[in-house]
CSV table of C-alpha atoms in Angstrom, one decimal:
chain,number,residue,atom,x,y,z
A,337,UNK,CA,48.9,-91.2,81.5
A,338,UNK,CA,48.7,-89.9,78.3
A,339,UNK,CA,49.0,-86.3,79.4
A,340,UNK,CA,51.6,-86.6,80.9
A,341,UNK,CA,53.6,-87.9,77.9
A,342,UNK,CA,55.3,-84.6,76.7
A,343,UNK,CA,56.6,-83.7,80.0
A,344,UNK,CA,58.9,-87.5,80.0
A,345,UNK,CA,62.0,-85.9,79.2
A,346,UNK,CA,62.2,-84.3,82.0
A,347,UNK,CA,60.1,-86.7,84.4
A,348,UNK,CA,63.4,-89.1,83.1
A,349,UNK,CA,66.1,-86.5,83.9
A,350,UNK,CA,65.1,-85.8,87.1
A,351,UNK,CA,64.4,-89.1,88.3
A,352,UNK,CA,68.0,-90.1,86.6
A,353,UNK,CA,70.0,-87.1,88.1
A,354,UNK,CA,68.5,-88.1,91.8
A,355,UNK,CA,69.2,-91.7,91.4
A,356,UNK,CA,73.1,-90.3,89.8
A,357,UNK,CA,72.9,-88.4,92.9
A,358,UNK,CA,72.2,-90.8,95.5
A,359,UNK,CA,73.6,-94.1,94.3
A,360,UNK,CA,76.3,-92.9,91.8
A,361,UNK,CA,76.2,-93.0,87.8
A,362,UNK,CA,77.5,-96.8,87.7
A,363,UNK,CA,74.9,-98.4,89.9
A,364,UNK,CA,72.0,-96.5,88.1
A,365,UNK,CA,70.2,-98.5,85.9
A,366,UNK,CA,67.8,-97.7,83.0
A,367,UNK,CA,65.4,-99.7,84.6
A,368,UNK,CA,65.3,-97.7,88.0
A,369,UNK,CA,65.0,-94.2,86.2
A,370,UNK,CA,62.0,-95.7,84.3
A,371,UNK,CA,60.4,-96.7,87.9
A,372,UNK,CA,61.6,-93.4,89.7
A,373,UNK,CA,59.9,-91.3,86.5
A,374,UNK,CA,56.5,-93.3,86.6
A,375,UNK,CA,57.3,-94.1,83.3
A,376,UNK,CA,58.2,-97.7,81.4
A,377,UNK,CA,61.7,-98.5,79.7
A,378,UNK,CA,60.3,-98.5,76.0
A,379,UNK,CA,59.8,-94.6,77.0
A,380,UNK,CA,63.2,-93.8,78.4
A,381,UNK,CA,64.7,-95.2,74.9
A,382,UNK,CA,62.1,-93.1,72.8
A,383,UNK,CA,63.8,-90.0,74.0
A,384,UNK,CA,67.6,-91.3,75.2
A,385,UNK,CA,70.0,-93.7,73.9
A,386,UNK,CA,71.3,-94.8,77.1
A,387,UNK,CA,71.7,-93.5,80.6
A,388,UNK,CA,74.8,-91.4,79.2
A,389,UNK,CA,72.7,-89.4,76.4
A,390,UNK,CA,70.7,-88.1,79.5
A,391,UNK,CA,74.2,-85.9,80.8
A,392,UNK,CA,75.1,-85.1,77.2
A,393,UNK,CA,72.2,-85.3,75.2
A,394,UNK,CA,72.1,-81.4,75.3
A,395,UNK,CA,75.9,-81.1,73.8
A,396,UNK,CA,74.9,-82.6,70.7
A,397,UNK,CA,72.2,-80.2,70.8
A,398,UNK,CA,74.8,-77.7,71.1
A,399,UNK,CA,76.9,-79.0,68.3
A,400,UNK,CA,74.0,-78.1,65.9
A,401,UNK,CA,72.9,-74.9,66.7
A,402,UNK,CA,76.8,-73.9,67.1
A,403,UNK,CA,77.0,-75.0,62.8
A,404,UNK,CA,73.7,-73.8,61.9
A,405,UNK,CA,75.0,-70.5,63.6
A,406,UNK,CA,78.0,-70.0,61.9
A,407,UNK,CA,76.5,-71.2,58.4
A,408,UNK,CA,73.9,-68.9,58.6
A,409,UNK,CA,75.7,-65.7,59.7
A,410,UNK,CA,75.7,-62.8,57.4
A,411,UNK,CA,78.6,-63.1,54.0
A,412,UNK,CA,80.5,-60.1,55.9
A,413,UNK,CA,80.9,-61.6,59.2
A,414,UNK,CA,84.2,-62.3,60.5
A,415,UNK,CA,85.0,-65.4,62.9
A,416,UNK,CA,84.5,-63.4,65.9
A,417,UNK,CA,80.9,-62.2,64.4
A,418,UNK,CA,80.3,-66.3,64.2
A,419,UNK,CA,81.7,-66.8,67.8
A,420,UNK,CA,79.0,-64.5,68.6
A,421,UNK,CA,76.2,-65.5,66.9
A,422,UNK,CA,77.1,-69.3,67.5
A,423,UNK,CA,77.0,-68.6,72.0
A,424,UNK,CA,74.0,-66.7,70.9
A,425,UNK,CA,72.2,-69.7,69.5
A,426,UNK,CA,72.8,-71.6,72.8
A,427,UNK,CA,71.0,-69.9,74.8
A,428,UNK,CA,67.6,-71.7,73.6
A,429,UNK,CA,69.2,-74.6,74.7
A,430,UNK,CA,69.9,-73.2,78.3
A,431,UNK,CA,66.5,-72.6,79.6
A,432,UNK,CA,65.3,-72.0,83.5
A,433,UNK,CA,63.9,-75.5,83.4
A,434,UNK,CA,67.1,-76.6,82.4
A,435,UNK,CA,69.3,-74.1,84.6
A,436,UNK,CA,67.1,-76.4,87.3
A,437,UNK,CA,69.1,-79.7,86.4
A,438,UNK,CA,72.6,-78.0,85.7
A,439,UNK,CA,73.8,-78.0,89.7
A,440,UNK,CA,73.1,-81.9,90.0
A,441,UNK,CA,74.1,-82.8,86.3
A,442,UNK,CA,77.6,-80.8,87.2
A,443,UNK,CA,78.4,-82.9,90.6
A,444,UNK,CA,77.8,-86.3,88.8
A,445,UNK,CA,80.2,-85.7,86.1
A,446,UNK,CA,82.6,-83.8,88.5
A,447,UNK,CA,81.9,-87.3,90.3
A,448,UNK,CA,82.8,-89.6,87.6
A,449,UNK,CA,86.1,-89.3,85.5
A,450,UNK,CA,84.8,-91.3,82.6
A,451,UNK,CA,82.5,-89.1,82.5
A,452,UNK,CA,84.7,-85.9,82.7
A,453,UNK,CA,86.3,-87.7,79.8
A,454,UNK,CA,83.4,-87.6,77.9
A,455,UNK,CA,82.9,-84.0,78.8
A,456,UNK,CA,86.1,-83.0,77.1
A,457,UNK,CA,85.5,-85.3,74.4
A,458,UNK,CA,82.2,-83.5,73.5
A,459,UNK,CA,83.9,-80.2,73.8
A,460,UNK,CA,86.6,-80.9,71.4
A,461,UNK,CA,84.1,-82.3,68.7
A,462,UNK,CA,82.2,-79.5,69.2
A,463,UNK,CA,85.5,-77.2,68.0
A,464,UNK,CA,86.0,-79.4,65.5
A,465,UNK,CA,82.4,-78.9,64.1
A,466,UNK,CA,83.0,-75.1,64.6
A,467,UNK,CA,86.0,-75.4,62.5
A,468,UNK,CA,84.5,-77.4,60.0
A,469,UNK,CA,81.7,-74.6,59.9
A,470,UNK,CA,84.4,-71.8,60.1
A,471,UNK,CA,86.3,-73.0,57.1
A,472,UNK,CA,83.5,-73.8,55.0
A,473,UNK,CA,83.3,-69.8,55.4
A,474,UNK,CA,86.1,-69.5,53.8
A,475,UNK,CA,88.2,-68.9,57.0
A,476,UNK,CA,91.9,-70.6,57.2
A,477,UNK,CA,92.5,-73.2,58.7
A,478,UNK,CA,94.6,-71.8,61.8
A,479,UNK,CA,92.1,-69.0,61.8
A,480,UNK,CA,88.7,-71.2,62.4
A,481,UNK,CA,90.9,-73.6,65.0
A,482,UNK,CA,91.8,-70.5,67.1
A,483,UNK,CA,88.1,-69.7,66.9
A,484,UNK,CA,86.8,-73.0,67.3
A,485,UNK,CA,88.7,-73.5,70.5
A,486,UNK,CA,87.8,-69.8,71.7
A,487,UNK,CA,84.4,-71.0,71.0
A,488,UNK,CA,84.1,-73.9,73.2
A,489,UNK,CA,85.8,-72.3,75.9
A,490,UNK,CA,83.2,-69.1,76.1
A,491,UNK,CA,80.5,-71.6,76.4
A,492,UNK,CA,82.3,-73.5,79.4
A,493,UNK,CA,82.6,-70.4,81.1
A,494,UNK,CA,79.4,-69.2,80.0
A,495,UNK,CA,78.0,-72.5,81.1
A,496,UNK,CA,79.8,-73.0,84.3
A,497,UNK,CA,78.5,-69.4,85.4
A,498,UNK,CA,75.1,-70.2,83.9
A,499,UNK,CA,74.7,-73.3,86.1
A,500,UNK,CA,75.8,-71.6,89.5
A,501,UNK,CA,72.6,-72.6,91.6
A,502,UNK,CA,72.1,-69.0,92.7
A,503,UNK,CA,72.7,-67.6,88.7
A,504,UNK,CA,69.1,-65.7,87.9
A,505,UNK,CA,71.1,-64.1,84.6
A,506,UNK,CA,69.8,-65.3,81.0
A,507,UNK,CA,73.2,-67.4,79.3
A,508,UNK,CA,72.6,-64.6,76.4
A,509,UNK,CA,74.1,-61.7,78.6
A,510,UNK,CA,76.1,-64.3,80.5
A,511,UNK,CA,77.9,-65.3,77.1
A,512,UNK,CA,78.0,-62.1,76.1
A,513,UNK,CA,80.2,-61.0,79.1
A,514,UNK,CA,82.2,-64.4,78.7
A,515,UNK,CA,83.0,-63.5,75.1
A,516,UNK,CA,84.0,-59.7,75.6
A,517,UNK,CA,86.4,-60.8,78.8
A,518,UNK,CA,87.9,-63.8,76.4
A,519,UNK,CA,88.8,-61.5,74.0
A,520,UNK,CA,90.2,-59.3,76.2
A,521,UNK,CA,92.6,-62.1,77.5
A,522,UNK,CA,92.8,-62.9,73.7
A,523,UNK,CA,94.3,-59.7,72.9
A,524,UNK,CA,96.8,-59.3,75.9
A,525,UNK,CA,98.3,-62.9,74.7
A,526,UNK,CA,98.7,-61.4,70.9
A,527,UNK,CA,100.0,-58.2,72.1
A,528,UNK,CA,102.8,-59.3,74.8
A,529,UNK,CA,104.3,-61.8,72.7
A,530,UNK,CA,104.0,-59.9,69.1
A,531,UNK,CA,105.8,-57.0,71.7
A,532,UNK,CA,108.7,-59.2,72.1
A,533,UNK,CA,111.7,-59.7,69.8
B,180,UNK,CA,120.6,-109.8,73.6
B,181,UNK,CA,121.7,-107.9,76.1
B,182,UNK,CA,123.4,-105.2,74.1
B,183,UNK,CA,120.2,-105.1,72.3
B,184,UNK,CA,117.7,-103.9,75.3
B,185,UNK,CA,118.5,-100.2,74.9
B,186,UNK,CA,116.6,-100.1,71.3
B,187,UNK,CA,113.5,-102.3,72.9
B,188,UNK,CA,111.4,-99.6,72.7
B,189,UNK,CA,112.2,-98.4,69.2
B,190,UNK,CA,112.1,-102.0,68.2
B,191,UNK,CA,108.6,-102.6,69.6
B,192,UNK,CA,107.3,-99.2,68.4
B,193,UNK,CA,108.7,-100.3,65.1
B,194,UNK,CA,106.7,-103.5,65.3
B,195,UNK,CA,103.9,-102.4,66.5
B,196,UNK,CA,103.3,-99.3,64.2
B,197,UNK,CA,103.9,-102.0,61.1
B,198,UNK,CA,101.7,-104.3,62.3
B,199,UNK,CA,98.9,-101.4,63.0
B,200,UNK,CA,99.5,-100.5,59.3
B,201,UNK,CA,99.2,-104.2,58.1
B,202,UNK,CA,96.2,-106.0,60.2
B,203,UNK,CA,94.9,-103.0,61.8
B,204,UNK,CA,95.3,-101.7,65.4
B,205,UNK,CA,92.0,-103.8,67.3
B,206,UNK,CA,93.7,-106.8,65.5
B,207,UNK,CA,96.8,-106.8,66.5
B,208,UNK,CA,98.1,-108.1,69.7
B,209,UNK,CA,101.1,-107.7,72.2
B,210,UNK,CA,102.1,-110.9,71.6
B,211,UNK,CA,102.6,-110.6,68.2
B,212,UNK,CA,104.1,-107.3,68.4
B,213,UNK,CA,106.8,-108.6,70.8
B,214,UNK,CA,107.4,-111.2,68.5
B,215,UNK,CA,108.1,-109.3,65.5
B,216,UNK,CA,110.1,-107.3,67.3
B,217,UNK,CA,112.1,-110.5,68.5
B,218,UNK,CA,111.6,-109.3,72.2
B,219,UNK,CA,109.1,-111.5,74.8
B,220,UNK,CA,105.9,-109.7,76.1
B,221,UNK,CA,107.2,-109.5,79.5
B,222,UNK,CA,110.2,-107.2,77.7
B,223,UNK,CA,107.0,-105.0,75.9
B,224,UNK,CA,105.2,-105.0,79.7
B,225,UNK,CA,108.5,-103.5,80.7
B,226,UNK,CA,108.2,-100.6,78.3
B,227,UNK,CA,104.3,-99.7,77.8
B,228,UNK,CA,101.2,-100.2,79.7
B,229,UNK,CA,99.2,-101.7,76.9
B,230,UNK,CA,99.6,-101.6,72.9
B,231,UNK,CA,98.0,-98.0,73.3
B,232,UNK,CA,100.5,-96.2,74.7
B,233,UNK,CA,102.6,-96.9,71.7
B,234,UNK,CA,101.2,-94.7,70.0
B,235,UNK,CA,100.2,-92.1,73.3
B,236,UNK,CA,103.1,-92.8,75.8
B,237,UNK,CA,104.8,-89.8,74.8
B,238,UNK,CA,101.7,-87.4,75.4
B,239,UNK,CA,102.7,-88.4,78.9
B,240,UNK,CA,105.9,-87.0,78.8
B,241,UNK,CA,104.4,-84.1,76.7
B,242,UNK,CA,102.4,-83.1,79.8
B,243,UNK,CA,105.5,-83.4,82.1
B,244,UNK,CA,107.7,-81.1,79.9
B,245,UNK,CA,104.8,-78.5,79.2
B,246,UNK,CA,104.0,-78.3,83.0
B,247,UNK,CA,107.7,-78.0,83.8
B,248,UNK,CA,108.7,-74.9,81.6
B,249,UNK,CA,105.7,-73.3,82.9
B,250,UNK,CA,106.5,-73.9,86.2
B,251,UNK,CA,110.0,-72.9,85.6
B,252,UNK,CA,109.8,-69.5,83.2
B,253,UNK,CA,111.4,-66.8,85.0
B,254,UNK,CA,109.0,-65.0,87.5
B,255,UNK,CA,108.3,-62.0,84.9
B,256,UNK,CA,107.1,-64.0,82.6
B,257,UNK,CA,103.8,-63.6,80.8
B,258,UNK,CA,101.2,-66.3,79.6
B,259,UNK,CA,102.9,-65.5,76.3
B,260,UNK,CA,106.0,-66.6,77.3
B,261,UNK,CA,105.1,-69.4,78.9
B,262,UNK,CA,103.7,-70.8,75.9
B,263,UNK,CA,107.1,-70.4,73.9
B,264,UNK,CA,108.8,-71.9,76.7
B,265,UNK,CA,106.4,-74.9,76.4
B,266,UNK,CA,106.8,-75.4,73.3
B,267,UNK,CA,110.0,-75.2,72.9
B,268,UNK,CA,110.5,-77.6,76.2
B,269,UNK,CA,108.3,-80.0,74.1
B,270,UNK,CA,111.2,-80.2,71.0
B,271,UNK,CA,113.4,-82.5,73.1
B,272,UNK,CA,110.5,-85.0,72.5
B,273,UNK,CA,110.3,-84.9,68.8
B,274,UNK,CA,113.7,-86.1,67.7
B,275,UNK,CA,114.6,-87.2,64.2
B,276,UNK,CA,114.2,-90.7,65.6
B,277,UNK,CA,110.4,-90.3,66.8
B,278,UNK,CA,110.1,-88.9,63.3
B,279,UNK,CA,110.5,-92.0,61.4
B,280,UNK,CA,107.8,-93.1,62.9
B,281,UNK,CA,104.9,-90.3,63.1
B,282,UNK,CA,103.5,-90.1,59.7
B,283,UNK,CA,102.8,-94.3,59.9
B,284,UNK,CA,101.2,-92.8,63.9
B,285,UNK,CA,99.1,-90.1,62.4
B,286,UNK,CA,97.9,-93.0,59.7
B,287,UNK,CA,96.8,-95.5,62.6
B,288,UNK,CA,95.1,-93.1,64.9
B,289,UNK,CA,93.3,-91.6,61.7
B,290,UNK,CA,91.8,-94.8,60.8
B,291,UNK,CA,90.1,-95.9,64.2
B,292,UNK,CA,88.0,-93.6,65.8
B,293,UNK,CA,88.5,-95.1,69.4
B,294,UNK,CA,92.2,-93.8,69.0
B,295,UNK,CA,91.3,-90.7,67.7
B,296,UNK,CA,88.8,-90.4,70.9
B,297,UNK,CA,92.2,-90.9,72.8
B,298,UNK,CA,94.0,-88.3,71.1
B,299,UNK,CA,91.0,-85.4,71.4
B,300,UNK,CA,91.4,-87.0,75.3
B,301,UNK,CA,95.1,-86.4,75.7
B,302,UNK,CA,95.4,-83.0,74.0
B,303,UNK,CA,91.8,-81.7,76.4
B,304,UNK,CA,94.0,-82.8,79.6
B,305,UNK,CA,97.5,-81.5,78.5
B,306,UNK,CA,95.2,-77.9,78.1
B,307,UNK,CA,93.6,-78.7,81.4
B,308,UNK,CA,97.8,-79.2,83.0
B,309,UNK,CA,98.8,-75.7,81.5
B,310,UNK,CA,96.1,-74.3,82.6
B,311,UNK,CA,97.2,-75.6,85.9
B,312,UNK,CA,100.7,-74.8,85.5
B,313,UNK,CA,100.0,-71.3,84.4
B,314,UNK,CA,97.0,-70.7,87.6
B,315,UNK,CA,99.8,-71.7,90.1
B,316,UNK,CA,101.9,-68.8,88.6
B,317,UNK,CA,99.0,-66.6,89.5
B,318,UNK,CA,97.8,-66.3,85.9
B,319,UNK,CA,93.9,-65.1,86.6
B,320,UNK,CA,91.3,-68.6,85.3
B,321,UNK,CA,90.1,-67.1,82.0
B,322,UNK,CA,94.1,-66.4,81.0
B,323,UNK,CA,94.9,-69.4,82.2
B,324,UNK,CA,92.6,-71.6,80.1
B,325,UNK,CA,92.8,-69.1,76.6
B,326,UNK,CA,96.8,-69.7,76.7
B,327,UNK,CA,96.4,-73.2,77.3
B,328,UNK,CA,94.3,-73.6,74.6
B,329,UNK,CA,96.2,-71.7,72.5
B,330,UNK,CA,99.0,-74.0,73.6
B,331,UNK,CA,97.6,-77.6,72.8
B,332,UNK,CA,96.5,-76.0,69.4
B,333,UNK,CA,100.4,-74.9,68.8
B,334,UNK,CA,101.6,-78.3,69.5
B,335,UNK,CA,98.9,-79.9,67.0
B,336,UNK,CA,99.8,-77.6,64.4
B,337,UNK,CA,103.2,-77.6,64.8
B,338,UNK,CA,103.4,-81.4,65.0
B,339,UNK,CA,101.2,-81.5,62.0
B,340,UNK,CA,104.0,-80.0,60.2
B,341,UNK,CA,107.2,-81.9,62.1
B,342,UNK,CA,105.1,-85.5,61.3
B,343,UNK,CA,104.8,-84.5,57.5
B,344,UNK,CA,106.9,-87.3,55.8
B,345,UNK,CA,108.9,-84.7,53.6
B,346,UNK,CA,110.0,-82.2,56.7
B,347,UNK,CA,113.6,-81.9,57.9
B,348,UNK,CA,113.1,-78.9,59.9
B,349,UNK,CA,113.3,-79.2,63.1
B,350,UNK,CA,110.4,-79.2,65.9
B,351,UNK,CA,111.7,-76.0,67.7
B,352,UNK,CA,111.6,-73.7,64.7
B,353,UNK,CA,108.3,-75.2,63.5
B,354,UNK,CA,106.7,-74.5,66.8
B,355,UNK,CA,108.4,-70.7,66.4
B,356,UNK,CA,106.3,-70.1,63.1
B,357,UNK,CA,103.0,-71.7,64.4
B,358,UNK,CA,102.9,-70.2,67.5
B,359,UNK,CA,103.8,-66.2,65.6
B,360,UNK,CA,101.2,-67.1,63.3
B,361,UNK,CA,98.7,-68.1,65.7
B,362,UNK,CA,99.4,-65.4,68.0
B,363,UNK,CA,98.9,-63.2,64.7
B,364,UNK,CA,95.7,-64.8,64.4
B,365,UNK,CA,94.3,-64.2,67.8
B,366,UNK,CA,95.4,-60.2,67.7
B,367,UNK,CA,93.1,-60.2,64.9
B,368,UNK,CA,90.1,-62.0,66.6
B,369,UNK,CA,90.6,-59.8,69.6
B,370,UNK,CA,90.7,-56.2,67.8
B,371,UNK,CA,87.6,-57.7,65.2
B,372,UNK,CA,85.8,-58.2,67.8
B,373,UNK,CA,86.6,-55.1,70.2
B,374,UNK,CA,86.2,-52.5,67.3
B,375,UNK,CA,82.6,-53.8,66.8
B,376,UNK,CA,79.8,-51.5,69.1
């Protein structure tokens, strides 16, 4: 069994997004993912907190590499520089063996509206952390909130384009179209109403 | 009593905020909130949900008002506008009456993180409404979702500032000066990042 140890995480989120899939989030248990994987319980919790962590593991994921991102740009970058370097930094998180799990892991939470609530409730901590990151920058306050909320709504594009099951293009180039269009729109919403008496 | 009933719910919102402040939200109960407020619990059933929508009840109607200027801005009208006329829809909600009680509001939710869960919560689906509001206008997705974003981060701001104990400004010409500012903010994000190669 041993060898097959470092491939669990994902042994556990398939098995868990098939039983999600056929039986619905609520009736899965901890225990039947275990048995579907070919794995035991003690090894589910080594690598998730609960059945939940399995659907949003990855955002917290995200959450880090979005900070680390933005604390690490360059002294001269500006908070659209750190919007860009932040959606960057995702995309080691958004890999083709992940892309493989993004179709199913969609239609359960599309499924389930607690947890669609605990899809926006990751998204807003995650601007919040971008914020926190932003300001720490020296940004304003208004300034890294308009960012922080531009930010999180790149990557839901980026991501809900990334995870199309027929997508074969890298979330890098993905995001980076995502980002160029946003602040596009971005600019058309400053412009008309700075236009206006 | 009777002549009393038209103040129930300022007198149970009252009652409830104080005893948030004094014993903590998770410990205090509709029963004792009704009886502070010399009302019965059927009187508080009559008025809220649960003890929770105290404090969130008028997110609800924030929601309704934000959808319905959206809906109903002139035809010609651009995301831009839409957002004004949301916001400004949205004063008739923050009367020097509600005032009284936000700053002893903003002190509950900020002390339990449960309630501050619901508060990320409300303000995700009042973006996902606009969004809604402004799509069935024929606003393209990506506009859609930057303006209501935009929006719910206006109305934080700008409620921020109406709920600060010392403001006697009204809500409408707060939410004027946030949303110029912000709008300010995101010219600046957009040109940033379109001058860069």
């Amino acid at each position: 069994m041993a060898r097959w140890e470092p491939n669990a995480p994902e042994r556990l989120t398939r098995a868990a997004l098939a039983l999600f899939v056929e039986h619905g989030y609520d009736a899965t248990t901890v225990a039947q993912i275990a048995d579907r994987a070919g794995l035991t319980k003690s090894t589910f919790f080594r690598h998730f907190t609960d059945k939940r962590e399995v659907l949003f593991g990855g955002q917290d994921l995200l959450t880090e590499l979005f900070s680390e991102a933005i604390r690490t740009a360059p002294a001269a970058a500006t908070p659209a520089d750190c919007l860009a370097a932040a959606l960057e930094s995702a995309a080691v998180a958004f890999t083709p063996e992940r892309h493989e799990f993004a179709p199913q892991r969609q239609a359960v939470i599309a499924a389930n509206s607690e947890l669609q609530e605990r899809e926006l409730l990751k998204g807003a901590r995650l601007a919040s952390a971008m914020a926190d990151a932003l300001r720490a920058r020296g940004a304003g306050d208004v300034a890294a909130r308009v960012a922080a909320q531009l930010g999180v709504l790149a990557l839901s594009l980026a991501y809900s384009r990334w995870a199309a099951p027929e997508n074969q293009q890298p979330f890098a180039e993905i995001a980076h179209v995502v980002l160029r269009d946003l602040q596009a729109q971005v600019t058309t919403l400053g412009e008309v109403a700075s236009a206006r008496p």
